[in-house]
């Protein structure tokens, strides 16, 4: 799924949606009960904090809210109760949708929960900004982290509703029904499933650091491998040597820069096979540095005449 497969790493997403809808209903009920008992007086401490701040006291939102609490408290109280009642109705609808596996009943609560996450996050940021000069540093950090975790949990509950909506969409698809049947509570076992057959799984184990060091050490001590890139047919090499001896360039004044230790065809034929495989098919300048250094006198010609 896009968001999650389990709720709090233990419960199912369906059970998580039931828990989220229940918590939403309880929280809205408690806030509505507090408004009925105390009225808008529960907003006075918060408004006092914002009105005492030099930066926020002149903000139009703070002024408007303060004026509505003082003059139009009944209208504001009705708006709060309407919002809380709509949130409670949507939580009941989501509970029914999660219980009966009906995805469209989850949409109202998902919208309400997303809006609640947004305004709770904005209110928490503004409140911590105002209180940064009024609270102790330890209390301020604790309040910031505590409120952040609460908002994170509210967002997690919203993501649970979205995940359940996706799961219900999946189990109502024709592809799912063709494999597992129409009843999501009692899915059918696929015909191709055989519990007695064990699949072969290839496991790639990452080597430890000690194994890597050992491999590096083994590669460092290994002798370099010489790979032949010139054709390995001895007859072609002999034929090229004969052609070079008959050409006009094979004169004392035109010695090649790279001189092989094998000068004549008879010497080539007399050498053993191992020597031919080791040196006959390579230019001497292409051999390893150690061999090149050892045979430097045999490699480079010193008599040049132009």
PDB file of C-alpha atoms in Angstrom:
ATOM      1  CA  UNK A   1       0.000   0.000   0.000  1.00  0.00           C
ATOM      2  CA  UNK A   2       1.000   3.604  -0.431  1.00  0.00           C
ATOM      3  CA  UNK A   3       1.025   4.483   3.258  1.00  0.00           C
ATOM      4  CA  UNK A   4       1.132   1.403   5.458  1.00  0.00           C
ATOM      5  CA  UNK A   5       0.250  -2.258   5.774  1.00  0.00           C
ATOM      6  CA  UNK A   6      -0.205  -2.445   9.553  1.00  0.00           C
ATOM      7  CA  UNK A   7      -1.308  -0.068  12.288  1.00  0.00           C
ATOM      8  CA  UNK A   8       1.437   0.639  14.845  1.00  0.00           C
ATOM      9  CA  UNK A   9       3.388  -2.362  13.470  1.00  0.00           C
ATOM     10  CA  UNK A  10       1.040  -4.831  15.163  1.00  0.00           C
ATOM     11  CA  UNK A  11      -2.658  -4.303  14.413  1.00  0.00           C
ATOM     12  CA  UNK A  12      -4.370  -4.505  11.071  1.00  0.00           C
ATOM     13  CA  UNK A  13      -5.201  -1.365   9.106  1.00  0.00           C
ATOM     14  CA  UNK A  14      -8.910  -2.083   9.524  1.00  0.00           C
ATOM     15  CA  UNK A  15      -8.527  -2.206  13.307  1.00  0.00           C
ATOM     16  CA  UNK A  16      -6.439   0.974  13.108  1.00  0.00           C
ATOM     17  CA  UNK A  17      -9.244   2.767  11.263  1.00  0.00           C
ATOM     18  CA  UNK A  18     -11.681   1.655  13.966  1.00  0.00           C
ATOM     19  CA  UNK A  19      -9.330   2.999  16.646  1.00  0.00           C
ATOM     20  CA  UNK A  20      -8.813   6.285  14.784  1.00  0.00           C
ATOM     21  CA  UNK A  21     -12.548   6.856  14.353  1.00  0.00           C
ATOM     22  CA  UNK A  22     -13.167   6.052  18.029  1.00  0.00           C
ATOM     23  CA  UNK A  23     -10.459   8.467  19.201  1.00  0.00           C
ATOM     24  CA  UNK A  24     -11.831  11.181  16.921  1.00  0.00           C
ATOM     25  CA  UNK A  25     -15.318  10.734  18.356  1.00  0.00           C
ATOM     26  CA  UNK A  26     -14.083  10.775  21.963  1.00  0.00           C
ATOM     27  CA  UNK A  27     -11.862  13.835  21.492  1.00  0.00           C
ATOM     28  CA  UNK A  28     -14.617  15.843  19.794  1.00  0.00           C
ATOM     29  CA  UNK A  29     -17.079  14.801  22.497  1.00  0.00           C
ATOM     30  CA  UNK A  30     -14.755  16.001  25.270  1.00  0.00           C
ATOM     31  CA  UNK A  31     -14.139  19.343  23.572  1.00  0.00           C
ATOM     32  CA  UNK A  32     -17.853  19.830  22.955  1.00  0.00           C
ATOM     33  CA  UNK A  33     -18.635  18.961  26.588  1.00  0.00           C
ATOM     34  CA  UNK A  34     -16.031  21.483  27.779  1.00  0.00           C
ATOM     35  CA  UNK A  35     -17.608  24.173  25.591  1.00  0.00           C
ATOM     36  CA  UNK A  36     -21.031  23.402  26.987  1.00  0.00           C
ATOM     37  CA  UNK A  37     -19.818  23.592  30.597  1.00  0.00           C
ATOM     38  CA  UNK A  38     -17.332  26.482  30.454  1.00  0.00           C
ATOM     39  CA  UNK A  39     -18.345  28.203  27.248  1.00  0.00           C
ATOM     40  CA  UNK A  40     -15.755  30.308  25.429  1.00  0.00           C
ATOM     41  CA  UNK A  41     -13.970  31.073  28.689  1.00  0.00           C
ATOM     42  CA  UNK A  42     -11.589  28.221  27.881  1.00  0.00           C
ATOM     43  CA  UNK A  43     -10.183  30.442  25.078  1.00  0.00           C
ATOM     44  CA  UNK A  44      -9.380  33.384  27.352  1.00  0.00           C
ATOM     45  CA  UNK A  45      -5.952  32.102  28.565  1.00  0.00           C
ATOM     46  CA  UNK A  46      -4.835  31.478  24.975  1.00  0.00           C
ATOM     47  CA  UNK A  47      -6.098  34.855  23.750  1.00  0.00           C
ATOM     48  CA  UNK A  48      -4.378  36.530  26.695  1.00  0.00           C
ATOM     49  CA  UNK A  49      -1.030  35.016  25.678  1.00  0.00           C
ATOM     50  CA  UNK A  50      -1.394  36.323  22.117  1.00  0.00           C
ATOM     51  CA  UNK A  51      -2.654  39.762  23.182  1.00  0.00           C
ATOM     52  CA  UNK A  52       0.319  40.256  25.496  1.00  0.00           C
ATOM     53  CA  UNK A  53       2.775  39.612  22.693  1.00  0.00           C
ATOM     54  CA  UNK A  54       3.944  42.754  20.891  1.00  0.00           C
ATOM     55  CA  UNK A  55       4.033  41.065  17.509  1.00  0.00           C
ATOM     56  CA  UNK A  56       0.707  39.212  17.536  1.00  0.00           C
ATOM     57  CA  UNK A  57      -1.480  41.694  19.417  1.00  0.00           C
ATOM     58  CA  UNK A  58      -1.938  43.788  16.260  1.00  0.00           C
ATOM     59  CA  UNK A  59      -2.641  40.839  13.967  1.00  0.00           C
ATOM     60  CA  UNK A  60      -6.102  40.924  12.380  1.00  0.00           C
ATOM     61  CA  UNK A  61      -6.862  37.269  13.235  1.00  0.00           C
ATOM     62  CA  UNK A  62      -6.184  37.847  16.945  1.00  0.00           C
ATOM     63  CA  UNK A  63      -8.220  41.047  16.907  1.00  0.00           C
ATOM     64  CA  UNK A  64     -11.114  39.397  15.072  1.00  0.00           C
ATOM     65  CA  UNK A  65     -11.194  36.372  17.353  1.00  0.00           C
ATOM     66  CA  UNK A  66     -10.989  38.515  20.479  1.00  0.00           C
ATOM     67  CA  UNK A  67     -13.819  40.699  19.253  1.00  0.00           C
ATOM     68  CA  UNK A  68     -16.003  37.670  18.436  1.00  0.00           C
ATOM     69  CA  UNK A  69     -15.402  36.156  21.869  1.00  0.00           C
ATOM     70  CA  UNK A  70     -16.383  39.410  23.575  1.00  0.00           C
ATOM     71  CA  UNK A  71     -19.293  40.457  21.358  1.00  0.00           C
ATOM     72  CA  UNK A  72     -20.527  37.454  19.315  1.00  0.00           C
ATOM     73  CA  UNK A  73     -19.770  34.587  21.631  1.00  0.00           C
ATOM     74  CA  UNK A  74     -23.016  32.785  20.867  1.00  0.00           C
ATOM     75  CA  UNK A  75     -22.382  32.686  17.103  1.00  0.00           C
ATOM     76  CA  UNK A  76     -18.819  31.514  17.622  1.00  0.00           C
ATOM     77  CA  UNK A  77     -19.997  28.855  20.044  1.00  0.00           C
ATOM     78  CA  UNK A  78     -22.528  27.614  17.498  1.00  0.00           C
ATOM     79  CA  UNK A  79     -19.833  27.391  14.815  1.00  0.00           C
ATOM     80  CA  UNK A  80     -17.607  25.351  17.124  1.00  0.00           C
ATOM     81  CA  UNK A  81     -20.447  22.975  17.968  1.00  0.00           C
ATOM     82  CA  UNK A  82     -21.380  22.535  14.304  1.00  0.00           C
ATOM     83  CA  UNK A  83     -17.804  21.660  13.436  1.00  0.00           C
ATOM     84  CA  UNK A  84     -17.512  19.211  16.330  1.00  0.00           C
ATOM     85  CA  UNK A  85     -20.846  17.634  15.469  1.00  0.00           C
ATOM     86  CA  UNK A  86     -19.798  17.150  11.828  1.00  0.00           C
ATOM     87  CA  UNK A  87     -16.528  15.599  12.984  1.00  0.00           C
ATOM     88  CA  UNK A  88     -18.368  13.206  15.266  1.00  0.00           C
ATOM     89  CA  UNK A  89     -20.816  12.202  12.519  1.00  0.00           C
ATOM     90  CA  UNK A  90     -17.920  11.542  10.139  1.00  0.00           C
ATOM     91  CA  UNK A  91     -16.191   9.392  12.779  1.00  0.00           C
ATOM     92  CA  UNK A  92     -19.344   7.281  13.149  1.00  0.00           C
ATOM     93  CA  UNK A  93     -19.502   6.957   9.366  1.00  0.00           C
ATOM     94  CA  UNK A  94     -15.850   5.894   9.206  1.00  0.00           C
ATOM     95  CA  UNK A  95     -16.391   3.341  11.966  1.00  0.00           C
ATOM     96  CA  UNK A  96     -19.255   1.825   9.971  1.00  0.00           C
ATOM     97  CA  UNK A  97     -17.212   1.877   6.759  1.00  0.00           C
ATOM     98  CA  UNK A  98     -14.269   0.132   8.406  1.00  0.00           C
ATOM     99  CA  UNK A  99     -16.571  -2.429  10.021  1.00  0.00           C
ATOM    100  CA  UNK A 100     -18.493  -3.240   6.841  1.00  0.00           C
ATOM    101  CA  UNK A 101     -15.593  -2.699   4.387  1.00  0.00           C
ATOM    102  CA  UNK A 102     -17.184   0.250   2.564  1.00  0.00           C
ATOM    103  CA  UNK A 103     -14.592   2.729   1.403  1.00  0.00           C
ATOM    104  CA  UNK A 104     -16.769   5.771   0.658  1.00  0.00           C
ATOM    105  CA  UNK A 105     -17.808   6.044   4.286  1.00  0.00           C
ATOM    106  CA  UNK A 106     -14.161   6.755   5.167  1.00  0.00           C
ATOM    107  CA  UNK A 107     -13.843   9.900   3.039  1.00  0.00           C
ATOM    108  CA  UNK A 108     -15.576  12.424   5.411  1.00  0.00           C
ATOM    109  CA  UNK A 109     -13.419  11.506   8.397  1.00  0.00           C
ATOM    110  CA  UNK A 110     -10.272  11.523   6.244  1.00  0.00           C
ATOM    111  CA  UNK A 111     -11.071  15.118   5.232  1.00  0.00           C
ATOM    112  CA  UNK A 112     -11.817  16.204   8.803  1.00  0.00           C
ATOM    113  CA  UNK A 113      -8.666  14.551  10.129  1.00  0.00           C
ATOM    114  CA  UNK A 114      -6.500  16.181   7.476  1.00  0.00           C
ATOM    115  CA  UNK A 115      -7.936  19.611   8.315  1.00  0.00           C
ATOM    116  CA  UNK A 116      -7.364  18.980  12.015  1.00  0.00           C
ATOM    117  CA  UNK A 117      -3.733  18.073  11.409  1.00  0.00           C
ATOM    118  CA  UNK A 118      -3.223  21.343   9.508  1.00  0.00           C
ATOM    119  CA  UNK A 119      -4.775  23.716  12.048  1.00  0.00           C
ATOM    120  CA  UNK A 120      -3.229  21.865  15.011  1.00  0.00           C
ATOM    121  CA  UNK A 121       0.191  22.160  13.412  1.00  0.00           C
ATOM    122  CA  UNK A 122      -0.257  25.883  12.704  1.00  0.00           C
ATOM    123  CA  UNK A 123      -1.601  26.587  16.204  1.00  0.00           C
ATOM    124  CA  UNK A 124       1.227  24.635  17.845  1.00  0.00           C
ATOM    125  CA  UNK A 125       3.894  26.542  15.903  1.00  0.00           C
ATOM    126  CA  UNK A 126       2.361  29.927  16.738  1.00  0.00           C
ATOM    127  CA  UNK A 127       1.867  29.045  20.402  1.00  0.00           C
ATOM    128  CA  UNK A 128       5.458  27.858  20.816  1.00  0.00           C
ATOM    129  CA  UNK A 129       6.688  30.999  19.068  1.00  0.00           C
ATOM    130  CA  UNK A 130       4.779  33.226  21.489  1.00  0.00           C
ATOM    131  CA  UNK A 131       5.799  31.223  24.561  1.00  0.00           C
ATOM    132  CA  UNK A 132       9.519  31.063  23.775  1.00  0.00           C
ATOM    133  CA  UNK A 133      10.232  34.115  25.956  1.00  0.00           C
ATOM    134  CA  UNK A 134       7.804  33.169  28.729  1.00  0.00           C
ATOM    135  CA  UNK A 135       8.682  29.568  29.492  1.00  0.00           C
ATOM    136  CA  UNK A 136      11.782  27.874  30.799  1.00  0.00           C
ATOM    137  CA  UNK A 137      13.962  26.318  28.114  1.00  0.00           C
ATOM    138  CA  UNK A 138      13.404  22.773  29.409  1.00  0.00           C
ATOM    139  CA  UNK A 139       9.634  23.224  29.581  1.00  0.00           C
ATOM    140  CA  UNK A 140       9.601  24.815  26.130  1.00  0.00           C
ATOM    141  CA  UNK A 141      11.514  21.892  24.600  1.00  0.00           C
ATOM    142  CA  UNK A 142       9.261  19.361  26.342  1.00  0.00           C
ATOM    143  CA  UNK A 143       6.098  21.138  25.190  1.00  0.00           C
ATOM    144  CA  UNK A 144       7.412  21.409  21.625  1.00  0.00           C
ATOM    145  CA  UNK A 145       8.302  17.727  21.422  1.00  0.00           C
ATOM    146  CA  UNK A 146       5.096  16.610  23.131  1.00  0.00           C
ATOM    147  CA  UNK A 147       2.892  18.640  20.827  1.00  0.00           C
ATOM    148  CA  UNK A 148       4.893  17.451  17.821  1.00  0.00           C
ATOM    149  CA  UNK A 149       4.321  13.805  18.725  1.00  0.00           C
ATOM    150  CA  UNK A 150       0.587  14.408  19.216  1.00  0.00           C
ATOM    151  CA  UNK A 151       0.324  16.031  15.793  1.00  0.00           C
ATOM    152  CA  UNK A 152       2.361  13.209  14.301  1.00  0.00           C
ATOM    153  CA  UNK A 153      -0.062  10.673  15.763  1.00  0.00           C
ATOM    154  CA  UNK A 154      -3.017  12.582  14.333  1.00  0.00           C
ATOM    155  CA  UNK A 155      -1.353  12.463  10.921  1.00  0.00           C
ATOM    156  CA  UNK A 156      -0.718   8.754  11.373  1.00  0.00           C
ATOM    157  CA  UNK A 157      -4.419   8.162  12.032  1.00  0.00           C
ATOM    158  CA  UNK A 158      -5.266  10.081   8.870  1.00  0.00           C
ATOM    159  CA  UNK A 159      -2.790   7.933   6.906  1.00  0.00           C
ATOM    160  CA  UNK A 160      -4.483   4.823   8.337  1.00  0.00           C
ATOM    161  CA  UNK A 161      -7.797   5.892   6.862  1.00  0.00           C
ATOM    162  CA  UNK A 162      -6.172   6.494   3.488  1.00  0.00           C
ATOM    163  CA  UNK A 163      -4.484   3.087   3.599  1.00  0.00           C
ATOM    164  CA  UNK A 164      -7.757   1.339   4.418  1.00  0.00           C
ATOM    165  CA  UNK A 165      -9.429   3.141   1.518  1.00  0.00           C
ATOM    166  CA  UNK A 166      -6.721   1.770  -0.801  1.00  0.00           C
ATOM    167  CA  UNK A 167      -7.030  -1.747   0.607  1.00  0.00           C
ATOM    168  CA  UNK A 168     -10.809  -1.774   0.128  1.00  0.00           C
ATOM    169  CA  UNK A 169     -10.303  -0.559  -3.449  1.00  0.00           C
ATOM    170  CA  UNK A 170      -7.928  -3.467  -3.994  1.00  0.00           C
ATOM    171  CA  UNK A 171     -10.173  -6.178  -2.589  1.00  0.00           C
ATOM    172  CA  UNK A 172     -13.122  -4.900  -4.644  1.00  0.00           C
ATOM    173  CA  UNK A 173     -11.197  -5.159  -7.905  1.00  0.00           C
ATOM    174  CA  UNK A 174     -11.969  -7.905 -10.392  1.00  0.00           C
ATOM    175  CA  UNK A 175      -8.400  -9.172 -10.335  1.00  0.00           C
ATOM    176  CA  UNK A 176      -8.543  -9.757  -6.581  1.00  0.00           C
ATOM    177  CA  UNK A 177     -11.970 -11.416  -6.759  1.00  0.00           C
ATOM    178  CA  UNK A 178     -10.832 -13.767  -9.521  1.00  0.00           C
ATOM    179  CA  UNK A 179      -8.098 -15.111  -7.224  1.00  0.00           C
ATOM    180  CA  UNK A 180      -9.472 -14.842  -3.669  1.00  0.00           C
ATOM    181  CA  UNK A 181     -13.238 -14.718  -4.193  1.00  0.00           C
ATOM    182  CA  UNK A 182     -15.933 -12.167  -3.383  1.00  0.00           C
ATOM    183  CA  UNK A 183     -15.842 -12.472   0.409  1.00  0.00           C
ATOM    184  CA  UNK A 184     -12.885 -10.455   1.830  1.00  0.00           C
ATOM    185  CA  UNK A 185     -13.420 -11.950   5.299  1.00  0.00           C
ATOM    186  CA  UNK A 186     -13.060 -15.524   4.000  1.00  0.00           C
ATOM    187  CA  UNK A 187     -10.640 -15.420   1.063  1.00  0.00           C
ATOM    188  CA  UNK A 188     -10.227 -18.523  -1.059  1.00  0.00           C
ATOM    189  CA  UNK A 189      -6.931 -20.376  -1.289  1.00  0.00           C
ATOM    190  CA  UNK A 190      -5.467 -20.084  -4.803  1.00  0.00           C
ATOM    191  CA  UNK A 191      -5.442 -23.309  -6.806  1.00  0.00           C
ATOM    192  CA  UNK A 192      -1.744 -22.950  -7.526  1.00  0.00           C
ATOM    193  CA  UNK A 193      -0.873 -22.836  -3.830  1.00  0.00           C
ATOM    194  CA  UNK A 194       0.801 -25.986  -2.529  1.00  0.00           C
ATOM    195  CA  UNK A 195       2.034 -25.885   1.090  1.00  0.00           C
ATOM    196  CA  UNK A 196       4.184 -28.997   0.537  1.00  0.00           C
ATOM    197  CA  UNK A 197       6.293 -27.352  -2.164  1.00  0.00           C
ATOM    198  CA  UNK A 198       9.157 -25.240  -0.959  1.00  0.00           C
ATOM    199  CA  UNK A 199      10.418 -22.550  -3.279  1.00  0.00           C
ATOM    200  CA  UNK A 200      14.115 -22.250  -3.948  1.00  0.00           C
ATOM    201  CA  UNK A 201      15.244 -18.872  -2.712  1.00  0.00           C
ATOM    202  CA  UNK A 202      18.698 -17.604  -3.492  1.00  0.00           C
ATOM    203  CA  UNK A 203      20.158 -15.701  -0.557  1.00  0.00           C
ATOM    204  CA  UNK A 204      23.015 -13.315  -1.248  1.00  0.00           C
ATOM    205  CA  UNK A 205      25.099 -12.810   1.881  1.00  0.00           C
ATOM    206  CA  UNK A 206      27.106  -9.622   2.138  1.00  0.00           C
ATOM    207  CA  UNK A 207      30.716 -10.474   3.104  1.00  0.00           C
ATOM    208  CA  UNK A 208      32.046  -9.059   6.305  1.00  0.00           C
ATOM    209  CA  UNK A 209      34.834  -6.516   6.436  1.00  0.00           C
ATOM    210  CA  UNK A 210      37.369  -9.198   7.342  1.00  0.00           C
ATOM    211  CA  UNK A 211      36.500 -11.166   4.221  1.00  0.00           C
ATOM    212  CA  UNK A 212      36.876  -8.051   2.070  1.00  0.00           C
ATOM    213  CA  UNK A 213      40.313  -7.307   3.541  1.00  0.00           C
ATOM    214  CA  UNK A 214      41.373 -10.871   2.944  1.00  0.00           C
ATOM    215  CA  UNK A 215      40.212 -10.678  -0.652  1.00  0.00           C
ATOM    216  CA  UNK A 216      42.126  -7.436  -1.184  1.00  0.00           C
ATOM    217  CA  UNK A 217      45.266  -8.996   0.299  1.00  0.00           C
ATOM    218  CA  UNK A 218      44.915 -12.051  -1.917  1.00  0.00           C
ATOM    219  CA  UNK A 219      44.502  -9.893  -5.007  1.00  0.00           C
ATOM    220  CA  UNK A 220      47.550  -7.804  -4.079  1.00  0.00           C
ATOM    221  CA  UNK A 221      49.824 -10.843  -3.794  1.00  0.00           C
ATOM    222  CA  UNK A 222      48.549 -12.473  -6.978  1.00  0.00           C
ATOM    223  CA  UNK A 223      50.875 -12.355  -9.979  1.00  0.00           C
ATOM    224  CA  UNK A 224      49.577 -10.365 -12.948  1.00  0.00           C
ATOM    225  CA  UNK A 225      48.053 -12.498 -15.655  1.00  0.00           C
ATOM    226  CA  UNK A 226      49.370 -12.092 -19.203  1.00  0.00           C
ATOM    227  CA  UNK A 227      46.594 -12.255 -21.772  1.00  0.00           C
ATOM    228  CA  UNK A 228      47.532 -12.885 -25.423  1.00  0.00           C
ATOM    229  CA  UNK A 229      46.055 -10.323 -27.772  1.00  0.00           C
ATOM    230  CA  UNK A 230      48.109 -11.269 -30.845  1.00  0.00           C
ATOM    231  CA  UNK A 231      47.162 -14.384 -32.883  1.00  0.00           C
ATOM    232  CA  UNK A 232      48.776 -17.458 -31.390  1.00  0.00           C
ATOM    233  CA  UNK A 233      49.574 -19.277 -34.598  1.00  0.00           C
ATOM    234  CA  UNK A 234      53.296 -19.835 -34.850  1.00  0.00           C
ATOM    235  CA  UNK A 235      53.159 -20.283 -38.605  1.00  0.00           C
ATOM    236  CA  UNK A 236      51.852 -16.769 -39.140  1.00  0.00           C
ATOM    237  CA  UNK A 237      54.636 -15.391 -36.967  1.00  0.00           C
ATOM    238  CA  UNK A 238      57.275 -17.294 -38.950  1.00  0.00           C
ATOM    239  CA  UNK A 239      55.734 -16.130 -42.205  1.00  0.00           C
ATOM    240  CA  UNK A 240      55.793 -12.521 -41.034  1.00  0.00           C
ATOM    241  CA  UNK A 241      59.473 -12.924 -40.047  1.00  0.00           C
ATOM    242  CA  UNK A 242      60.326 -14.266 -43.531  1.00  0.00           C
ATOM    243  CA  UNK A 243      58.423 -11.458 -45.202  1.00  0.00           C
ATOM    244  CA  UNK A 244      60.250  -8.897 -43.104  1.00  0.00           C
ATOM    245  CA  UNK A 245      63.625 -10.403 -44.054  1.00  0.00           C
ATOM    246  CA  UNK A 246      62.773 -10.133 -47.772  1.00  0.00           C
ATOM    247  CA  UNK A 247      61.396  -6.585 -47.577  1.00  0.00           C
ATOM    248  CA  UNK A 248      63.373  -3.505 -48.501  1.00  0.00           C
ATOM    249  CA  UNK A 249      63.128  -2.195 -44.987  1.00  0.00           C
ATOM    250  CA  UNK A 250      65.183  -5.045 -43.463  1.00  0.00           C
ATOM    251  CA  UNK A 251      68.527  -3.254 -43.874  1.00  0.00           C
ATOM    252  CA  UNK A 252      71.186  -2.454 -41.303  1.00  0.00           C
ATOM    253  CA  UNK A 253      70.145   1.196 -41.525  1.00  0.00           C
ATOM    254  CA  UNK A 254      66.501   0.357 -40.825  1.00  0.00           C
ATOM    255  CA  UNK A 255      66.508  -1.748 -37.722  1.00  0.00           C
ATOM    256  CA  UNK A 256      63.192  -1.988 -35.887  1.00  0.00           C
ATOM    257  CA  UNK A 257      62.957  -0.301 -32.529  1.00  0.00           C
ATOM    258  CA  UNK A 258      61.738  -3.455 -30.793  1.00  0.00           C
ATOM    259  CA  UNK A 259      63.978  -6.431 -31.348  1.00  0.00           C
ATOM    260  CA  UNK A 260      62.825  -9.875 -30.322  1.00  0.00           C
ATOM    261  CA  UNK A 261      65.369 -12.162 -28.645  1.00  0.00           C
ATOM    262  CA  UNK A 262      64.531 -14.719 -31.321  1.00  0.00           C
ATOM    263  CA  UNK A 263      66.310 -13.597 -34.495  1.00  0.00           C
ATOM    264  CA  UNK A 264      65.987 -16.423 -36.909  1.00  0.00           C
ATOM    265  CA  UNK A 265      63.331 -18.848 -37.983  1.00  0.00           C
ATOM    266  CA  UNK A 266      65.510 -21.771 -36.976  1.00  0.00           C
ATOM    267  CA  UNK A 267      65.765 -20.457 -33.434  1.00  0.00           C
ATOM    268  CA  UNK A 268      62.005 -20.012 -33.304  1.00  0.00           C
ATOM    269  CA  UNK A 269      61.475 -23.601 -34.395  1.00  0.00           C
ATOM    270  CA  UNK A 270      64.014 -24.908 -31.896  1.00  0.00           C
ATOM    271  CA  UNK A 271      62.404 -23.250 -28.867  1.00  0.00           C
ATOM    272  CA  UNK A 272      60.050 -25.265 -26.765  1.00  0.00           C
ATOM    273  CA  UNK A 273      56.295 -24.711 -26.658  1.00  0.00           C
ATOM    274  CA  UNK A 274      56.292 -23.092 -23.209  1.00  0.00           C
ATOM    275  CA  UNK A 275      58.789 -20.455 -24.325  1.00  0.00           C
ATOM    276  CA  UNK A 276      56.703 -19.734 -27.431  1.00  0.00           C
ATOM    277  CA  UNK A 277      53.532 -19.318 -25.381  1.00  0.00           C
ATOM    278  CA  UNK A 278      55.312 -17.053 -22.905  1.00  0.00           C
ATOM    279  CA  UNK A 279      57.093 -14.677 -25.294  1.00  0.00           C
ATOM    280  CA  UNK A 280      56.466 -15.442 -28.966  1.00  0.00           C
ATOM    281  CA  UNK A 281      53.014 -13.892 -29.216  1.00  0.00           C
ATOM    282  CA  UNK A 282      53.757 -10.611 -27.415  1.00  0.00           C
ATOM    283  CA  UNK A 283      55.743  -7.503 -28.206  1.00  0.00           C
ATOM    284  CA  UNK A 284      58.475  -7.083 -25.666  1.00  0.00           C
ATOM    285  CA  UNK A 285      57.311  -3.592 -24.768  1.00  0.00           C
ATOM    286  CA  UNK A 286      53.930  -5.036 -23.716  1.00  0.00           C
ATOM    287  CA  UNK A 287      55.291  -7.419 -21.097  1.00  0.00           C
ATOM    288  CA  UNK A 288      55.225  -6.772 -17.378  1.00  0.00           C
ATOM    289  CA  UNK A 289      57.508  -4.030 -15.994  1.00  0.00           C
ATOM    290  CA  UNK A 290      59.698  -6.588 -14.228  1.00  0.00           C
ATOM    291  CA  UNK A 291      60.397  -8.522 -17.423  1.00  0.00           C
ATOM    292  CA  UNK A 292      60.856  -5.308 -19.350  1.00  0.00           C
ATOM    293  CA  UNK A 293      63.446  -4.060 -16.863  1.00  0.00           C
ATOM    294  CA  UNK A 294      65.271  -7.370 -16.908  1.00  0.00           C
ATOM    295  CA  UNK A 295      65.426  -7.529 -20.692  1.00  0.00           C
ATOM    296  CA  UNK A 296      65.924  -3.840 -21.365  1.00  0.00           C
ATOM    297  CA  UNK A 297      69.148  -4.419 -23.246  1.00  0.00           C
ATOM    298  CA  UNK A 298      67.469  -6.947 -25.524  1.00  0.00           C
ATOM    299  CA  UNK A 299      64.397  -4.810 -26.128  1.00  0.00           C
ATOM    300  CA  UNK A 300      65.576  -1.452 -27.391  1.00  0.00           C
ATOM    301  CA  UNK A 301      67.929  -1.171 -30.349  1.00  0.00           C
ATOM    302  CA  UNK A 302      70.782   1.301 -29.942  1.00  0.00           C
ATOM    303  CA  UNK A 303      72.161   1.539 -33.492  1.00  0.00           C
ATOM    304  CA  UNK A 304      70.075   3.948 -35.528  1.00  0.00           C
ATOM    305  CA  UNK A 305      71.224   5.148 -38.927  1.00  0.00           C
ATOM    306  CA  UNK A 306      69.328   7.572 -41.079  1.00  0.00           C
TER     307      UNK A 306
END
